[in-house]
Amino acid sequence: MEIVNAITILDEIHTTGHSPLKVQCDDGNIYIVKKRKHLQSDTEMVSEFLCNYLCRQWGIKTPECKFVSVPSELIIHDPNLSNRHKANHYENYLCFGSQFMPDALDVELTDLTYVKGSRSIYNDMTELLKIGLFDLWVVNIDRKPTNLNLMKQIMPNGKFDFVAIDHAYAFDTLRYDQLTKDLELSTNESILYLDVALTIYKGLSSQDIDNEFKTYFIDSISKCENGANDFLNEIDHNFEDERKFFSHVLRFLLDKNRNGTIFADFLTRLK
């Protein structure tokens, strides 16, 4: 995976989580950059890269990502940064960089309140259900009704596509060797808890919609399995300590019994 270098800090995005930096890089693009919150662990950053890859295999839109090197001098000489950003956090460390999308806006809960209106501005409302299913699979505890972590990207036809962002808290923030097959999201930790999710599902016209979703689920997992080595090769030299745990997360994600339970849970939440 390509490494780009930050040349200017444009802003700090204040959140209760990572408070990422918005930076201009030497490839001419702007990135939203996250560092690890805990200096002793890279798991959250690996999860960002991993879920970015997994989303693409699922056909879920997500921003392009790259490794970003942020020189410690930029941190030292920026008086506007909060104390969450220390120069030593960035020394000899590559951050997760999500390419800034100037044609995308945050999805607000009010965007999803009226299904009729939502259908008129979004190209495919079923993408919301697919993202919800993905979150069940990777146990993403940070996309929920109170924190959607979704963007809407304007397309040439004037309508929006959903874009999934922020996967640092996938796998319930556990280290990969701590994952167990009974790990799951609570009911209200999922966007499937939104009333609009049930309305979308009930409004689908296909008589065989459950099997269509099941086929999509199985095919998406198969694509992830087939490309796992490619992903490992992309991040290998930057997260060597985490590589030894990767077999655990792969086993977790590909467990057929668990995936059967996940899909059954998906349907239960929509009925």
Short mmCIF file of C-alpha atoms in Angstrom, two decimals:
data_model
loop_
_atom_site.label_atom_id
_atom_site.label_comp_id
_atom_site.label_asym_id
_atom_site.label_seq_id
_atom_site.Cartn_x
_atom_site.Cartn_y
_atom_site.Cartn_z
CA MET A 1 0.00 0.00 0.00
CA GLU A 2 1.27 3.45 -0.91
CA ILE A 3 2.70 5.72 1.76
CA VAL A 4 2.06 9.45 1.50
CA ASN A 5 3.55 12.23 3.61
CA ALA A 6 1.66 15.00 5.35
CA ILE A 7 2.97 18.45 4.47
CA THR A 8 0.36 20.66 6.19
CA ILE A 9 -2.12 20.20 9.02
CA LEU A 10 -5.37 21.85 7.94
CA ASP A 11 -7.53 21.12 10.96
CA GLU A 12 -8.21 18.88 13.93
CA ILE A 13 -11.63 17.23 13.87
CA HIS A 14 -12.70 17.20 17.50
CA THR A 15 -14.54 14.03 18.48
CA THR A 16 -14.96 11.91 21.59
CA GLY A 17 -12.89 9.25 19.83
CA HIS A 18 -9.64 9.73 17.92
CA SER A 19 -9.97 13.44 17.05
CA PRO A 20 -8.36 12.86 13.65
CA LEU A 21 -6.33 15.41 11.74
CA LYS A 22 -7.22 16.78 8.33
CA VAL A 23 -3.95 17.02 6.42
CA GLN A 24 -2.66 17.93 2.97
CA CYS A 25 -0.27 15.31 1.63
CA ASP A 26 2.48 15.27 -0.95
CA ASP A 27 0.35 13.36 -3.47
CA GLY A 28 -1.92 16.42 -3.78
CA ASN A 29 -4.79 14.88 -1.82
CA ILE A 30 -6.32 15.65 1.55
CA TYR A 31 -6.66 12.88 4.13
CA ILE A 32 -8.44 12.40 7.42
CA VAL A 33 -5.70 10.87 9.54
CA LYS A 34 -5.99 8.74 12.65
CA LYS A 35 -3.20 7.66 14.93
CA ARG A 36 -3.43 4.82 17.42
CA LYS A 37 -5.06 5.84 20.71
CA HIS A 38 -3.00 3.37 22.71
CA LEU A 39 0.70 3.41 21.94
CA GLN A 40 1.08 -0.25 22.91
CA SER A 41 -1.47 -1.51 20.38
CA ASP A 42 -2.12 -1.08 16.66
CA THR A 43 -5.32 -3.15 16.62
CA GLU A 44 -7.65 -0.22 15.99
CA MET A 45 -5.56 0.98 13.05
CA VAL A 46 -5.37 -2.51 11.58
CA SER A 47 -9.15 -2.73 11.92
CA GLU A 48 -9.49 0.49 9.93
CA PHE A 49 -7.41 -0.88 7.08
CA LEU A 50 -8.98 -4.33 7.31
CA CYS A 51 -12.58 -3.08 7.27
CA ASN A 52 -11.78 -0.71 4.42
CA TYR A 53 -10.66 -3.75 2.44
CA LEU A 54 -13.63 -5.87 3.57
CA CYS A 55 -16.13 -3.15 2.64
CA ARG A 56 -14.76 -3.10 -0.89
CA GLN A 57 -15.21 -6.85 -1.22
CA TRP A 58 -18.81 -6.40 -0.06
CA GLY A 59 -19.41 -3.67 -2.64
CA ILE A 60 -19.90 -1.11 0.12
CA LYS A 61 -18.56 2.35 -0.70
CA THR A 62 -15.80 3.58 1.58
CA PRO A 63 -13.09 6.21 1.03
CA GLU A 64 -9.73 5.31 -0.48
CA CYS A 65 -7.14 4.77 2.23
CA LYS A 66 -3.36 4.98 2.48
CA PHE A 67 -0.62 4.95 5.06
CA VAL A 68 0.15 8.53 6.05
CA SER A 69 3.39 9.67 7.63
CA VAL A 70 2.93 12.79 9.76
CA PRO A 71 6.28 14.42 10.63
CA SER A 72 6.50 15.16 14.35
CA GLU A 73 7.64 18.69 13.46
CA LEU A 74 4.16 19.45 12.15
CA ILE A 75 2.70 18.49 15.52
CA ILE A 76 5.28 20.43 17.52
CA HIS A 77 4.79 23.65 15.57
CA ASP A 78 0.98 23.66 15.48
CA PRO A 79 -0.29 25.56 18.55
CA ASN A 80 -3.94 24.84 17.73
CA LEU A 81 -3.83 21.09 18.33
CA SER A 82 -5.37 19.60 21.45
CA ASN A 83 -3.27 17.65 23.92
CA ARG A 84 -4.48 14.44 22.28
CA HIS A 85 -1.76 14.94 19.70
CA LYS A 86 1.81 14.57 20.91
CA ALA A 87 4.87 14.52 18.69
CA ASN A 88 6.01 11.14 20.05
CA HIS A 89 2.70 9.60 18.93
CA TYR A 90 3.76 10.14 15.34
CA GLU A 91 7.47 9.35 15.43
CA ASN A 92 8.37 6.25 13.40
CA TYR A 93 4.69 5.49 12.94
CA LEU A 94 2.40 5.35 9.92
CA CYS A 95 -1.17 6.49 10.45
CA PHE A 96 -4.41 5.43 8.81
CA GLY A 97 -5.40 7.98 6.20
CA SER A 98 -8.89 8.13 4.72
CA GLN A 99 -9.02 10.25 1.57
CA PHE A 100 -11.17 13.34 2.03
CA MET A 101 -14.27 13.33 -0.17
CA PRO A 102 -15.25 16.94 -0.97
CA ASP A 103 -18.47 15.73 -2.64
CA ALA A 104 -19.69 13.90 0.48
CA LEU A 105 -21.55 15.06 3.57
CA ASP A 106 -22.31 13.40 6.88
CA VAL A 107 -25.60 11.51 6.94
CA GLU A 108 -27.81 12.94 9.67
CA LEU A 109 -30.59 11.05 11.41
CA THR A 110 -33.07 13.49 9.93
CA ASP A 111 -31.98 12.32 6.46
CA LEU A 112 -33.44 8.92 7.29
CA THR A 113 -36.57 9.92 9.16
CA TYR A 114 -38.89 9.93 6.18
CA VAL A 115 -38.40 6.91 3.97
CA LYS A 116 -40.27 8.43 1.07
CA GLY A 117 -38.00 11.45 1.11
CA SER A 118 -34.91 9.29 1.61
CA ARG A 119 -35.80 7.17 -1.37
CA SER A 120 -36.04 10.27 -3.48
CA ILE A 121 -32.46 11.37 -2.67
CA TYR A 122 -30.60 8.03 -2.31
CA ASN A 123 -29.82 5.73 -5.21
CA ASP A 124 -30.27 2.52 -3.23
CA MET A 125 -31.73 2.45 0.28
CA THR A 126 -30.98 -1.28 0.59
CA GLU A 127 -27.31 -0.28 0.95
CA LEU A 128 -28.22 0.78 4.49
CA LEU A 129 -29.29 -2.81 5.26
CA LYS A 130 -26.12 -4.24 3.69
CA ILE A 131 -23.99 -1.95 5.85
CA GLY A 132 -26.00 -3.06 8.88
CA LEU A 133 -25.33 -6.71 8.01
CA PHE A 134 -21.63 -5.94 7.54
CA ASP A 135 -21.51 -4.34 10.99
CA LEU A 136 -23.04 -7.46 12.56
CA TRP A 137 -20.36 -9.55 10.85
CA VAL A 138 -17.40 -7.43 12.03
CA VAL A 139 -19.05 -6.49 15.36
CA ASN A 140 -18.68 -2.77 14.70
CA ILE A 141 -19.87 -1.11 17.92
CA ASP A 142 -19.43 2.42 16.60
CA ARG A 143 -22.14 2.69 13.92
CA LYS A 144 -25.50 3.04 15.61
CA PRO A 145 -28.51 5.38 15.77
CA THR A 146 -26.61 7.83 17.98
CA ASN A 147 -23.48 7.79 15.81
CA LEU A 148 -24.19 6.84 12.19
CA ASN A 149 -20.65 7.04 10.80
CA LEU A 150 -22.09 7.30 7.30
CA MET A 151 -21.59 9.84 4.57
CA LYS A 152 -23.66 10.59 1.49
CA GLN A 153 -21.81 11.18 -1.78
CA ILE A 154 -23.53 13.10 -4.53
CA MET A 155 -23.56 11.21 -7.83
CA PRO A 156 -23.95 12.45 -11.44
CA ASN A 157 -27.69 11.67 -11.40
CA GLY A 158 -28.16 14.10 -8.52
CA LYS A 159 -28.85 11.39 -5.96
CA PHE A 160 -26.65 10.14 -3.13
CA ASP A 161 -24.77 6.93 -2.42
CA PHE A 162 -24.04 5.83 1.14
CA VAL A 163 -20.36 5.79 2.16
CA ALA A 164 -19.30 3.81 5.24
CA ILE A 165 -16.57 5.37 7.41
CA ASP A 166 -14.83 4.82 10.75
CA HIS A 167 -14.17 1.19 11.62
CA ALA A 168 -11.59 1.55 14.39
CA TYR A 169 -14.03 0.03 16.88
CA ALA A 170 -14.83 -3.06 14.85
CA PHE A 171 -14.45 -6.44 16.57
CA ASP A 172 -15.73 -4.80 19.76
CA THR A 173 -12.25 -3.19 20.06
CA LEU A 174 -10.85 -6.54 21.21
CA ARG A 175 -7.46 -7.87 20.32
CA TYR A 176 -7.93 -10.42 17.56
CA ASP A 177 -6.85 -13.39 19.66
CA GLN A 178 -9.63 -12.51 22.12
CA LEU A 179 -12.45 -12.94 19.59
CA THR A 180 -15.04 -15.63 20.30
CA LYS A 181 -17.82 -16.87 18.02
CA ASP A 182 -20.55 -15.73 20.45
CA LEU A 183 -19.47 -12.08 20.19
CA GLU A 184 -22.34 -9.95 18.87
CA LEU A 185 -23.84 -6.47 18.78
CA SER A 186 -26.54 -5.56 21.24
CA THR A 187 -29.87 -4.59 19.67
CA ASN A 188 -29.41 -0.82 19.88
CA GLU A 189 -25.77 -0.86 18.75
CA SER A 190 -26.77 -1.29 15.12
CA ILE A 191 -28.25 0.94 12.44
CA LEU A 192 -30.69 -1.94 11.90
CA TYR A 193 -32.33 -0.64 15.10
CA LEU A 194 -33.51 2.43 13.14
CA ASP A 195 -37.19 2.43 12.22
CA VAL A 196 -36.20 3.22 8.65
CA ALA A 197 -34.34 -0.11 8.37
CA LEU A 198 -37.52 -2.07 9.08
CA THR A 199 -39.48 0.15 6.70
CA ILE A 200 -36.94 -0.39 3.91
CA TYR A 201 -37.01 -4.16 4.40
CA LYS A 202 -40.81 -4.32 4.42
CA GLY A 203 -40.96 -2.18 1.30
CA LEU A 204 -38.80 -4.50 -0.80
CA SER A 205 -40.82 -6.01 -3.61
CA SER A 206 -38.91 -9.24 -4.21
CA GLN A 207 -40.65 -12.41 -3.02
CA ASP A 208 -37.25 -14.00 -2.42
CA ILE A 209 -35.53 -11.10 -0.70
CA ASP A 210 -34.21 -13.17 2.24
CA ASN A 211 -32.41 -15.57 -0.11
CA GLU A 212 -31.09 -12.64 -2.14
CA PHE A 213 -29.54 -11.15 0.99
CA LYS A 214 -28.19 -14.56 2.00
CA THR A 215 -26.55 -15.04 -1.40
CA TYR A 216 -25.05 -11.56 -1.15
CA PHE A 217 -23.73 -12.36 2.35
CA ILE A 218 -22.14 -15.66 1.32
CA ASP A 219 -20.64 -14.26 -1.89
CA SER A 220 -19.19 -11.25 -0.06
CA ILE A 221 -17.54 -13.44 2.56
CA SER A 222 -16.09 -15.64 -0.19
CA LYS A 223 -14.54 -12.59 -1.88
CA CYS A 224 -13.00 -11.55 1.44
CA GLU A 225 -11.51 -15.00 1.96
CA ASN A 226 -10.08 -15.15 -1.55
CA GLY A 227 -8.30 -11.82 -1.20
CA ALA A 228 -7.07 -12.16 2.39
CA ASN A 229 -3.45 -12.79 1.42
CA ASP A 230 -3.43 -9.72 -0.82
CA PHE A 231 -4.56 -7.60 2.12
CA LEU A 232 -1.91 -9.11 4.38
CA ASN A 233 0.81 -8.35 1.87
CA GLU A 234 -0.30 -4.71 1.71
CA ILE A 235 0.02 -4.08 5.45
CA ASP A 236 2.58 -6.70 6.45
CA HIS A 237 5.66 -4.55 7.02
CA ASN A 238 3.82 -1.85 8.93
CA PHE A 239 1.92 -3.97 11.44
CA GLU A 240 4.19 -6.94 11.99
CA ASP A 241 3.10 -7.43 15.61
CA GLU A 242 -0.55 -7.69 14.57
CA ARG A 243 0.13 -10.19 11.76
CA LYS A 244 0.50 -13.05 14.22
CA PHE A 245 -3.09 -12.43 15.35
CA PHE A 246 -4.53 -12.19 11.85
CA SER A 247 -5.29 -15.90 11.64
CA HIS A 248 -7.61 -15.40 14.61
CA VAL A 249 -9.69 -12.68 12.97
CA LEU A 250 -9.83 -14.64 9.73
CA ARG A 251 -11.06 -17.73 11.56
CA PHE A 252 -13.62 -15.56 13.36
CA LEU A 253 -14.96 -14.00 10.16
CA LEU A 254 -15.10 -17.23 8.17
CA ASP A 255 -16.71 -19.42 10.83
CA LYS A 256 -19.73 -20.94 9.04
CA ASN A 257 -21.71 -21.63 12.20
CA ARG A 258 -21.17 -18.09 13.42
CA ASN A 259 -22.10 -16.66 10.03
CA GLY A 260 -25.31 -18.67 10.02
CA THR A 261 -26.16 -17.14 13.38
CA ILE A 262 -25.23 -13.67 12.14
CA PHE A 263 -27.56 -13.92 9.16
CA ALA A 264 -30.42 -15.27 11.28
CA ASP A 265 -29.90 -12.34 13.66
CA PHE A 266 -29.98 -9.95 10.70
CA LEU A 267 -33.39 -11.21 9.61
CA THR A 268 -34.73 -11.24 13.17
CA ARG A 269 -33.83 -7.59 13.62
CA LEU A 270 -35.83 -6.70 10.50
CA LYS A 271 -39.01 -8.64 11.34
#
